[in-house]
Coordinates of C-alpha atoms in Angstrom, one line a residue:
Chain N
X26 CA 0.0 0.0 0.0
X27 CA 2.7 2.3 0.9
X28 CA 4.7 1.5 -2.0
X29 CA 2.1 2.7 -4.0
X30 CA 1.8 6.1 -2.8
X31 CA 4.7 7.4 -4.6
X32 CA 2.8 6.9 -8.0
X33 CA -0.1 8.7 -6.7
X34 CA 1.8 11.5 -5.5
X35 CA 3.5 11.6 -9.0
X36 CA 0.1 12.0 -10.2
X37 CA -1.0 14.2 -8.7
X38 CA 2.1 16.3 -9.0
X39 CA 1.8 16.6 -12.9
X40 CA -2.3 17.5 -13.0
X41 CA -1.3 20.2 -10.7
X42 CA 1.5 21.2 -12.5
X43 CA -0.1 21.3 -16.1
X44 CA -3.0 23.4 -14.2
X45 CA -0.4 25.8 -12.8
X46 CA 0.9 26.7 -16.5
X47 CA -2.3 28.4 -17.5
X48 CA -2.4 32.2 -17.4
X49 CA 1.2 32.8 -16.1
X50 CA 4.3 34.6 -17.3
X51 CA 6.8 32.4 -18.5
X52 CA 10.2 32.9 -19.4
X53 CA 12.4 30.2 -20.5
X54 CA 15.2 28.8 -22.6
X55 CA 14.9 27.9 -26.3
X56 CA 16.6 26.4 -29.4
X57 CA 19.1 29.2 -31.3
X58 CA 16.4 27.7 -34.5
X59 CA 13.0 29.1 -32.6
X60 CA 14.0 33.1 -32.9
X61 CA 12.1 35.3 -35.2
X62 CA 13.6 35.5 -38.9
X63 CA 16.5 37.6 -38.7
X64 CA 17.8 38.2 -35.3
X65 CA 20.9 36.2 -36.0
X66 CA 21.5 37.7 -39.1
X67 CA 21.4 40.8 -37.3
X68 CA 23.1 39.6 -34.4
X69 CA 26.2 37.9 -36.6
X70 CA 29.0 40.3 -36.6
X71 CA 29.1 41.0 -33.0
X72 CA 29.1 37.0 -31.9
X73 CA 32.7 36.2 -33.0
X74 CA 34.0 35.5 -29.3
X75 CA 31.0 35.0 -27.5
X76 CA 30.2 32.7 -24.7
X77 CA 27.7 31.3 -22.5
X78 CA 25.5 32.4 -25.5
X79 CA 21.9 31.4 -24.8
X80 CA 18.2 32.4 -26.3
X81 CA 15.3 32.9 -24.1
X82 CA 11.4 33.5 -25.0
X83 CA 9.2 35.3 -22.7
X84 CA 5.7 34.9 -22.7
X85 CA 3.0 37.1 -21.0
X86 CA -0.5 36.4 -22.1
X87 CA -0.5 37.4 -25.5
X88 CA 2.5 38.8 -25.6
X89 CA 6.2 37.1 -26.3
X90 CA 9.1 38.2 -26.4
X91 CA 13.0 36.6 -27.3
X92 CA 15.8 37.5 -25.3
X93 CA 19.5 37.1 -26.6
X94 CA 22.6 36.6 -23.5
X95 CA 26.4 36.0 -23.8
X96 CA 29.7 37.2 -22.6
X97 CA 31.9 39.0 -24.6
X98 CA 35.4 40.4 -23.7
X99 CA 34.3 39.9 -20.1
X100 CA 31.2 42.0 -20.5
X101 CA 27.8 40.4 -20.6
X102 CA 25.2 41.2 -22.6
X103 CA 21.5 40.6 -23.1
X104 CA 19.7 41.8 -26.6
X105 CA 16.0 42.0 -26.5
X106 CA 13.4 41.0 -29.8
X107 CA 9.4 42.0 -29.6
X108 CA 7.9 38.9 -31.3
X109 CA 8.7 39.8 -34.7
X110 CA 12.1 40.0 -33.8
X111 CA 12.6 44.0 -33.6
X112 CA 15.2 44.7 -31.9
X113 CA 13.6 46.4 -28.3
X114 CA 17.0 47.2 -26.2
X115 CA 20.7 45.9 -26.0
X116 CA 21.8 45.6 -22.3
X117 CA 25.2 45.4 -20.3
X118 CA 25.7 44.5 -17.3
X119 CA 28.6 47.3 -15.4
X120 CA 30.0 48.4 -12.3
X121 CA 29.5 51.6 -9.8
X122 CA 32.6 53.1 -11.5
X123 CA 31.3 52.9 -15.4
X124 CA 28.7 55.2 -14.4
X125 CA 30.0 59.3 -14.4
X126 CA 29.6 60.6 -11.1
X127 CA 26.7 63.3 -11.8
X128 CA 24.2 61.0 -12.8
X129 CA 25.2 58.4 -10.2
X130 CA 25.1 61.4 -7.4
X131 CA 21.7 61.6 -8.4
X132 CA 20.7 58.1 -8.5
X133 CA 22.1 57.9 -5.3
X134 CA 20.2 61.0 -4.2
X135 CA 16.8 59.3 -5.5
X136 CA 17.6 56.2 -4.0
X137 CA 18.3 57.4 -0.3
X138 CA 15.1 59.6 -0.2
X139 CA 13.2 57.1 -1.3
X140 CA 14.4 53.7 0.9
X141 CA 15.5 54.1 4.2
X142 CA 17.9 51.2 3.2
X143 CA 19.2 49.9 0.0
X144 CA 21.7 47.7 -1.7
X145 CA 22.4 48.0 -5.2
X146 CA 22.6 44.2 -6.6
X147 CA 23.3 44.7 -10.5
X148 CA 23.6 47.7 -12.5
X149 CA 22.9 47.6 -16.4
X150 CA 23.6 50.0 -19.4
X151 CA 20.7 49.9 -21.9
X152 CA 20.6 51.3 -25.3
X153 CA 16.6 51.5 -26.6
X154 CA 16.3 51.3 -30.3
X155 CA 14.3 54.1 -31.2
X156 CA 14.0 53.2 -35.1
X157 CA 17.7 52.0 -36.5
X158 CA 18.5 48.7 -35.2
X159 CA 22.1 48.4 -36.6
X160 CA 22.9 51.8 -35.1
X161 CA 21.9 50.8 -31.6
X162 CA 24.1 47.7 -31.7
X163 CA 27.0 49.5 -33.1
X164 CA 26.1 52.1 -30.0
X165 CA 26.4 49.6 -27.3
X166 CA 28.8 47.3 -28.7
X167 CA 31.2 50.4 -28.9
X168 CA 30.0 50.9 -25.1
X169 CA 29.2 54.1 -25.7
X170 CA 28.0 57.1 -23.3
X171 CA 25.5 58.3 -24.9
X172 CA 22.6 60.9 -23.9
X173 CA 19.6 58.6 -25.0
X174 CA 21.2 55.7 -22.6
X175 CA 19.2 54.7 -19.7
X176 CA 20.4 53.1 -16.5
X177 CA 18.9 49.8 -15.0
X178 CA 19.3 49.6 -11.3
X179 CA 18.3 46.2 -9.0
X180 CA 18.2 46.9 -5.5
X181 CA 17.5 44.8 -2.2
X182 CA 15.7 47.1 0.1
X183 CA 14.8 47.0 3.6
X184 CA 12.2 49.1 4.9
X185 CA 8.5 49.4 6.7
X186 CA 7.1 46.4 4.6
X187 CA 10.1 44.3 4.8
X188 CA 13.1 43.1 2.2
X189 CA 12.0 44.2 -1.1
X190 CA 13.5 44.0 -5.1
X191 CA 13.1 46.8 -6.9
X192 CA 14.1 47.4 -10.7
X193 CA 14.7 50.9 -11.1
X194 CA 15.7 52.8 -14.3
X195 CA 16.9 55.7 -14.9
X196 CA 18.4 58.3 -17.6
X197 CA 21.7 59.2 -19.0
X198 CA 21.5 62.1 -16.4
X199 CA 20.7 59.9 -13.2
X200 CA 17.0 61.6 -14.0
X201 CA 14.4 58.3 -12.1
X202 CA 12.1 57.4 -15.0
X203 CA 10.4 54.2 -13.4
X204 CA 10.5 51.9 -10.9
X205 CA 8.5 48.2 -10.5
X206 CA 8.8 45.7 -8.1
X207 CA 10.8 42.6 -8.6
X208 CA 9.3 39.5 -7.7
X209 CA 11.3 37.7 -5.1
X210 CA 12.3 34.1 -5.4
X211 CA 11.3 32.1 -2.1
X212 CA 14.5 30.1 -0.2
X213 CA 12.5 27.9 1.9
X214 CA 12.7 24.5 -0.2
X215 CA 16.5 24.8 0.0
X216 CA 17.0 26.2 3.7
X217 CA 15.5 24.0 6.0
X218 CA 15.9 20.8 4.1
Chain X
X25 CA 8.6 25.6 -23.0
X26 CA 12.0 23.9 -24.1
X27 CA 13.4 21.0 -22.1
X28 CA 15.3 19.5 -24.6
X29 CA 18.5 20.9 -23.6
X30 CA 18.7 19.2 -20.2
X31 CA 18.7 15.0 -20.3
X32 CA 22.2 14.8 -18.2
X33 CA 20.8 16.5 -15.3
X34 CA 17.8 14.0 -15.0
X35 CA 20.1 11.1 -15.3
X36 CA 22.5 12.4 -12.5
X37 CA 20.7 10.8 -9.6
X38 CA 20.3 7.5 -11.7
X39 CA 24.2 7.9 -12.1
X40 CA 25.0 8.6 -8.7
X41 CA 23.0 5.2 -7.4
X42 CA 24.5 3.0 -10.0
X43 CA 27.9 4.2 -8.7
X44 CA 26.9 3.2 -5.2
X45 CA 25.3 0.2 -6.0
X46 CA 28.9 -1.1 -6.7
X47 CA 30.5 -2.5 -3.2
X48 CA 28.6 -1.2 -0.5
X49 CA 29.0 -3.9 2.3
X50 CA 27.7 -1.5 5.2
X51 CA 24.8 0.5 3.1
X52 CA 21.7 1.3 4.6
X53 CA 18.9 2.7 2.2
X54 CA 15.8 4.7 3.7
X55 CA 12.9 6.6 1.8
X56 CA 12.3 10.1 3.4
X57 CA 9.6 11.7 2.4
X58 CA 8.3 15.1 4.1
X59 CA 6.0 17.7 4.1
X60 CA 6.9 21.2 5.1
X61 CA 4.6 24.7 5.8
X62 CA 6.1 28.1 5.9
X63 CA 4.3 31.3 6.6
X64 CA 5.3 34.4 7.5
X65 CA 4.7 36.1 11.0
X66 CA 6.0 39.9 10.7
X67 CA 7.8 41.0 7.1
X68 CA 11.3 39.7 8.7
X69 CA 10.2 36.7 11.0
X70 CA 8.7 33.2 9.3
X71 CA 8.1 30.1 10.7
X72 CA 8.8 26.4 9.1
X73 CA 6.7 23.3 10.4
X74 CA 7.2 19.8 8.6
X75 CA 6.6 16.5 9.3
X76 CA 9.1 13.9 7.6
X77 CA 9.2 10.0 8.4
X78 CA 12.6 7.8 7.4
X79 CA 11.4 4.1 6.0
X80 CA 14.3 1.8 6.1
X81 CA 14.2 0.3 2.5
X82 CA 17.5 -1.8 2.0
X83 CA 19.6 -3.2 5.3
X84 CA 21.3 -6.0 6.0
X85 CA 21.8 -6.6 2.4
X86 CA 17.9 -6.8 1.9
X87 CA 15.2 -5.3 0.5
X88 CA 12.6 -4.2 3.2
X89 CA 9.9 -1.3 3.7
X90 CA 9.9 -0.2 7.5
X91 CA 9.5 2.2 9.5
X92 CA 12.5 3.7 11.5
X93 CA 11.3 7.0 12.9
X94 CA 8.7 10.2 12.8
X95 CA 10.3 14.0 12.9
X96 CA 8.5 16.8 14.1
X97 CA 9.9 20.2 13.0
X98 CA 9.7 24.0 13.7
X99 CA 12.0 26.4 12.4
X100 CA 11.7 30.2 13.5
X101 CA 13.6 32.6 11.0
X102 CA 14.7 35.6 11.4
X103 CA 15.6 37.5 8.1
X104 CA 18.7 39.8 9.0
X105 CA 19.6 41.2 5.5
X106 CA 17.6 40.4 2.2
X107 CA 20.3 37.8 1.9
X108 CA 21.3 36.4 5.4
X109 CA 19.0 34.8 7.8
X110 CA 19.4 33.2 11.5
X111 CA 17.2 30.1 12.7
X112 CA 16.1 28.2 15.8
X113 CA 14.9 25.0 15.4
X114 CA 13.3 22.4 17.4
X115 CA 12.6 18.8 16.3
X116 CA 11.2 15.8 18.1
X117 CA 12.2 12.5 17.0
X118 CA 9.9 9.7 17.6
X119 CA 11.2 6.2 17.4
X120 CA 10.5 4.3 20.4
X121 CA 7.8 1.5 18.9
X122 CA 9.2 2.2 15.4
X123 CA 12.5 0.4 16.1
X124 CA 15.0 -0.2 19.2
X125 CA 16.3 3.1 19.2
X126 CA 15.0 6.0 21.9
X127 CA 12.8 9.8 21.3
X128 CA 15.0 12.6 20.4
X129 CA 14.9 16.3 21.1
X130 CA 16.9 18.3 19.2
X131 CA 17.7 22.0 19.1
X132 CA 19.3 23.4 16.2
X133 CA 20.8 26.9 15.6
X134 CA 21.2 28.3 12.2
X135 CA 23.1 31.1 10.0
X136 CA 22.6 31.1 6.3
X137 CA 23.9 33.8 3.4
X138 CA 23.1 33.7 -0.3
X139 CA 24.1 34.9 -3.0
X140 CA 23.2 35.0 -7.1
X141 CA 25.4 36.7 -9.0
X142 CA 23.7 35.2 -12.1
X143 CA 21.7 32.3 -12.8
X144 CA 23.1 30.1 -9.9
X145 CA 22.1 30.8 -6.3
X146 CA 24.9 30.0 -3.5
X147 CA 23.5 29.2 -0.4
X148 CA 26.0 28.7 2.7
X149 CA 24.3 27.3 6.1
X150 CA 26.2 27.1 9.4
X151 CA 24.2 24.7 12.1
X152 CA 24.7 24.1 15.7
X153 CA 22.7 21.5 17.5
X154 CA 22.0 19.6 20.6
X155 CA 20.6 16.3 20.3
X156 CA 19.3 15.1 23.8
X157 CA 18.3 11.7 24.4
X158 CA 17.9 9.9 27.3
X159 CA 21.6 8.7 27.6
X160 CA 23.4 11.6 26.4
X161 CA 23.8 15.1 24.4
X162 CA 25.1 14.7 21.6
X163 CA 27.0 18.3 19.8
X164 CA 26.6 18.8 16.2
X165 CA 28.6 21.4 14.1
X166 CA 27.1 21.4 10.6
X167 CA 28.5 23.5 7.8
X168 CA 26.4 23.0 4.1
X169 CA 27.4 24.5 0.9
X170 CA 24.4 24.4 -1.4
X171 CA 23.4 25.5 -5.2
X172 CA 19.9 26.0 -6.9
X173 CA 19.1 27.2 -10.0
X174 CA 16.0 26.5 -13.0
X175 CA 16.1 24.2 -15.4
X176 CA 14.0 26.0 -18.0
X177 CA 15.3 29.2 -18.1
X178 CA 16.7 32.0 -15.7
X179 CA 13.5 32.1 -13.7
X180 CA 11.5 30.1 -12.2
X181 CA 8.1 30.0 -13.3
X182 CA 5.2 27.4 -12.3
X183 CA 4.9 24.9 -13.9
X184 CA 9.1 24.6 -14.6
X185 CA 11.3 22.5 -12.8
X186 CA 14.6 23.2 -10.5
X187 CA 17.7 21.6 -9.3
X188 CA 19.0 21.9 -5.6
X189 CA 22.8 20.2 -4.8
X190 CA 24.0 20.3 -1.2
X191 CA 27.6 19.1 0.3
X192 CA 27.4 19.1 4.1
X193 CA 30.2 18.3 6.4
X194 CA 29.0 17.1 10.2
X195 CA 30.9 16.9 13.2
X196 CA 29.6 15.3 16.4
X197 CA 31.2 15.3 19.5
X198 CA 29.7 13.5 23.4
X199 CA 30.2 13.1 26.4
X200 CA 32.6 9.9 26.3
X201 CA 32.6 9.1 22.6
X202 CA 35.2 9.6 19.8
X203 CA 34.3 12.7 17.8
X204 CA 32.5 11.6 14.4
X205 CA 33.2 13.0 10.8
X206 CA 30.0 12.9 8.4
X207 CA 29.8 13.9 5.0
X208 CA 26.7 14.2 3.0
X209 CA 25.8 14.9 -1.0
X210 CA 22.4 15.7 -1.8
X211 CA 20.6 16.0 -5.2
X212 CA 16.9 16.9 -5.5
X213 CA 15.0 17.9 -9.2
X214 CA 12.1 19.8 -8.3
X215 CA 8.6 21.1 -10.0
X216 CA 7.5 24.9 -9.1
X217 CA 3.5 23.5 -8.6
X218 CA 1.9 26.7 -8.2
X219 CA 2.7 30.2 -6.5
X220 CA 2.7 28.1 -2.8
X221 CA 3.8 24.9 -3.2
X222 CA 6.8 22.8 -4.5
X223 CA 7.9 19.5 -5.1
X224 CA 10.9 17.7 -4.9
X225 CA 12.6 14.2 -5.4
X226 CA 15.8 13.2 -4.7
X227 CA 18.8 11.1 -3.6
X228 CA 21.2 12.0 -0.4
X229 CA 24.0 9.8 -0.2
X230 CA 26.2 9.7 3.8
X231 CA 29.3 8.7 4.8
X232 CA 29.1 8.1 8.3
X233 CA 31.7 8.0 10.9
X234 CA 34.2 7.8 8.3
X235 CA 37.5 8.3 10.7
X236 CA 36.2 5.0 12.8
X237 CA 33.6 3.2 12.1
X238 CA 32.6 3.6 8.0
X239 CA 29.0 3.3 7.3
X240 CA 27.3 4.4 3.5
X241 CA 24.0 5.9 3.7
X242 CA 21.4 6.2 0.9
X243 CA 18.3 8.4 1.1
X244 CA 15.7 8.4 -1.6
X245 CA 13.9 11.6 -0.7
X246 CA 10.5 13.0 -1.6
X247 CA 9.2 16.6 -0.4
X248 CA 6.4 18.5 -1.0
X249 CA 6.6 22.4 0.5
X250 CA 4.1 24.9 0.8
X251 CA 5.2 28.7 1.4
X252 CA 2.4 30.8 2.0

């Protein structure tokens, strides 16, 4: 009888689990052959040298999307596609120090009035294509400071609610433009086990 | 939803057994499965209450399917960065009528740090315990190196499975005993049920006592977790 159990808890497991895919965002990891026409031809000159390179697809409701992520000359980068496979951002992952210190003493100045404790996580450059695609790659593969380049802070926050994630972005001037809250991934399966 | 990119992982366990199955004179297998409930109290303090039993499946060289013991757990966390936590925990072990072994209490103490610089998550846990029985106390110093990260992807959505690895060094030291060295590796695949719940299966092998008296230890484990 016992032995049995496991099978039913199996089971039970995968009707739960194909339930639980309906209705949610997704993001995960798909075949180099399942991007949109184009993005690798686009993509081509600047992938001599890459590693880790992987291809993700997003999905939310309707709406997909196709990311792009390697590591070249010990920089990564992550290259986002609408579903068409438009090119929506390039994105590159820096330090503090790559950021000039007027706009960083303003995104300091933003972040301290507005959490009574913060730490920053990850920082990003991202270059937005605002109508020529092969221009903004040249842009960010040049890792250029630009005026139309936005900065993508995480940070780990404490304050009256609790630890919080927040993904923060702001202009080439430190100006904030947004801020939405990061979902945080529970610990409790690994901890106590 | 791709998965196609990820056959060794679901053969690693399979691997790992085959590998002990070779020449292990002194192994004991057990099933473990458990069930485990966090909430939270305050936006900093949680609680964790499971209940796990340990079935002695293979001993003695033979195949079997008994009951060894029943744990009663409670864990109260306390969240001291957004990456570092600290833990009491109390467990009661009951095994009398199960098998010729005696009840436990055990109190544990607990420090753990993170971190994710990508993909991976790096989980470090520092334990202290006290297992009380009713012929001695036993001290435990536990340090546990772990890694988790998705299969499917850089999240982890519902519906997509995970993979947890642990390496755990124990030392126990009493009152008119020899100190004992113990060294675990633990690999679980998991499913992301729903926004709550989770479940994992998994293998945990032991060394035992490995400066006196070696004994090889297999756990087959199954877990199902709910966080609220």
């Amino acid at each position: 009888m016992l032995l049995k159990s496991p099978t039913f808890v199996i089971l039970l497991f995968f009707c739960v689990a194909s339930f639980g895919q309906k209705k949610q965002e997704q993001e995960f990891r798909i075949d180099k052959k399942e991007l949109p026409d184009g993005v690798m031809a686009l993509l081509s000159n600047y992938l001599d040298n890459a590693k880790r390179l992987r291809y993700y697809k997003e999905r939310d409701g309707e709406k997909s999307s196709y990311e792009v992520k390697f590591k070249k000359d010990k920089l990564h980068y992550s290259i986002e596609f609408d579903e068409k496979g438009v090119l929506e951002d390039v994105e590159l992952l820096i330090k503090q120090t790559d950021i000039p210190n007027e706009p960083f003493g303003k995104m300091t100045q933003y972040l301290k009035s507005n959490h009574n404790k913060y730490r920053i996580k990850k920082i990003q450059r991202q270059y937005v294509n605002t109508g020529d695609a092969a221009q903004t790659l040249k842009e960010a593969f040049q890792n250029r400071i630009l005026p139309k380049l936005r900065y993508e802070l995480i940070i780990a926050t404490k304050d009256e609610n609790g630890y919080g994630e927040f993904e923060l972005t702001f202009d080439a001037n430190g100006e904030h433009l947004l801020t939405r809250k990061a979902v945080k991934t529970k610990y409790d399966h690994v901890l106590f086990q | 939803m791709c998965c196609s990119s990820r056959p060794l992982w679901l053969s690693l366990p399979f691997l790992f057994i085959v590998f002990l199955g070779r020449s292990q004179e002194n192994l004991t297998a057990y099933w473990q499965p458990s069930l485990a409930i966090n909430y939270g109290v305050t936006e900093t303090y949680s609680h964790n209450f499971s209940l796990q039993n340990r079935n002695y499946i293979f001993e003695e060289e033979e195949l079997q399917l008994n009951v060894r013991h029943l744990d009663l757990v409670h864990f109260s966390n306390l969240q001291l960065q957004d990456n570092q936590s600290i833990a009491f925990g109390v467990l009661y072990r009951f095994r009398e009528g199960f098998d010729d072994g005696t009840n436990e209490l055990r109190l544990t103490q607990q420090y753990n740090i993170t971190s994710k610089p990508f993909v991976v998550r790096y989980g470090q846990r520092w334990r202290t315990e006290q297992r009380i029985t009713s012929a001695r106390t036993t001290h435990r110093f536990r340090y546990r190196f772990s890694l988790d990260f998705p299969l499917q992807g850089e999240k982890l959505d519902v519906g997509e499975a995970y993979f947890v690895g642990n390496a755990e060094s124990l030392l126990s030291i009493a009152n008119g005993s020899l100190p004992q060295y113990d060294a675990r590796l633990t690999l679980n695949l998991g499913w992301r049920l729903s926004d709550t719940s989770k479940f994992q299966f998994g293998v945990e092998y032991r060394t035992e006592d490995f400066s006196q008296d070696l004994q090889h230890v297999l756990f087959f484990l199954s877990a199902l977790n709910v966080s609220l």
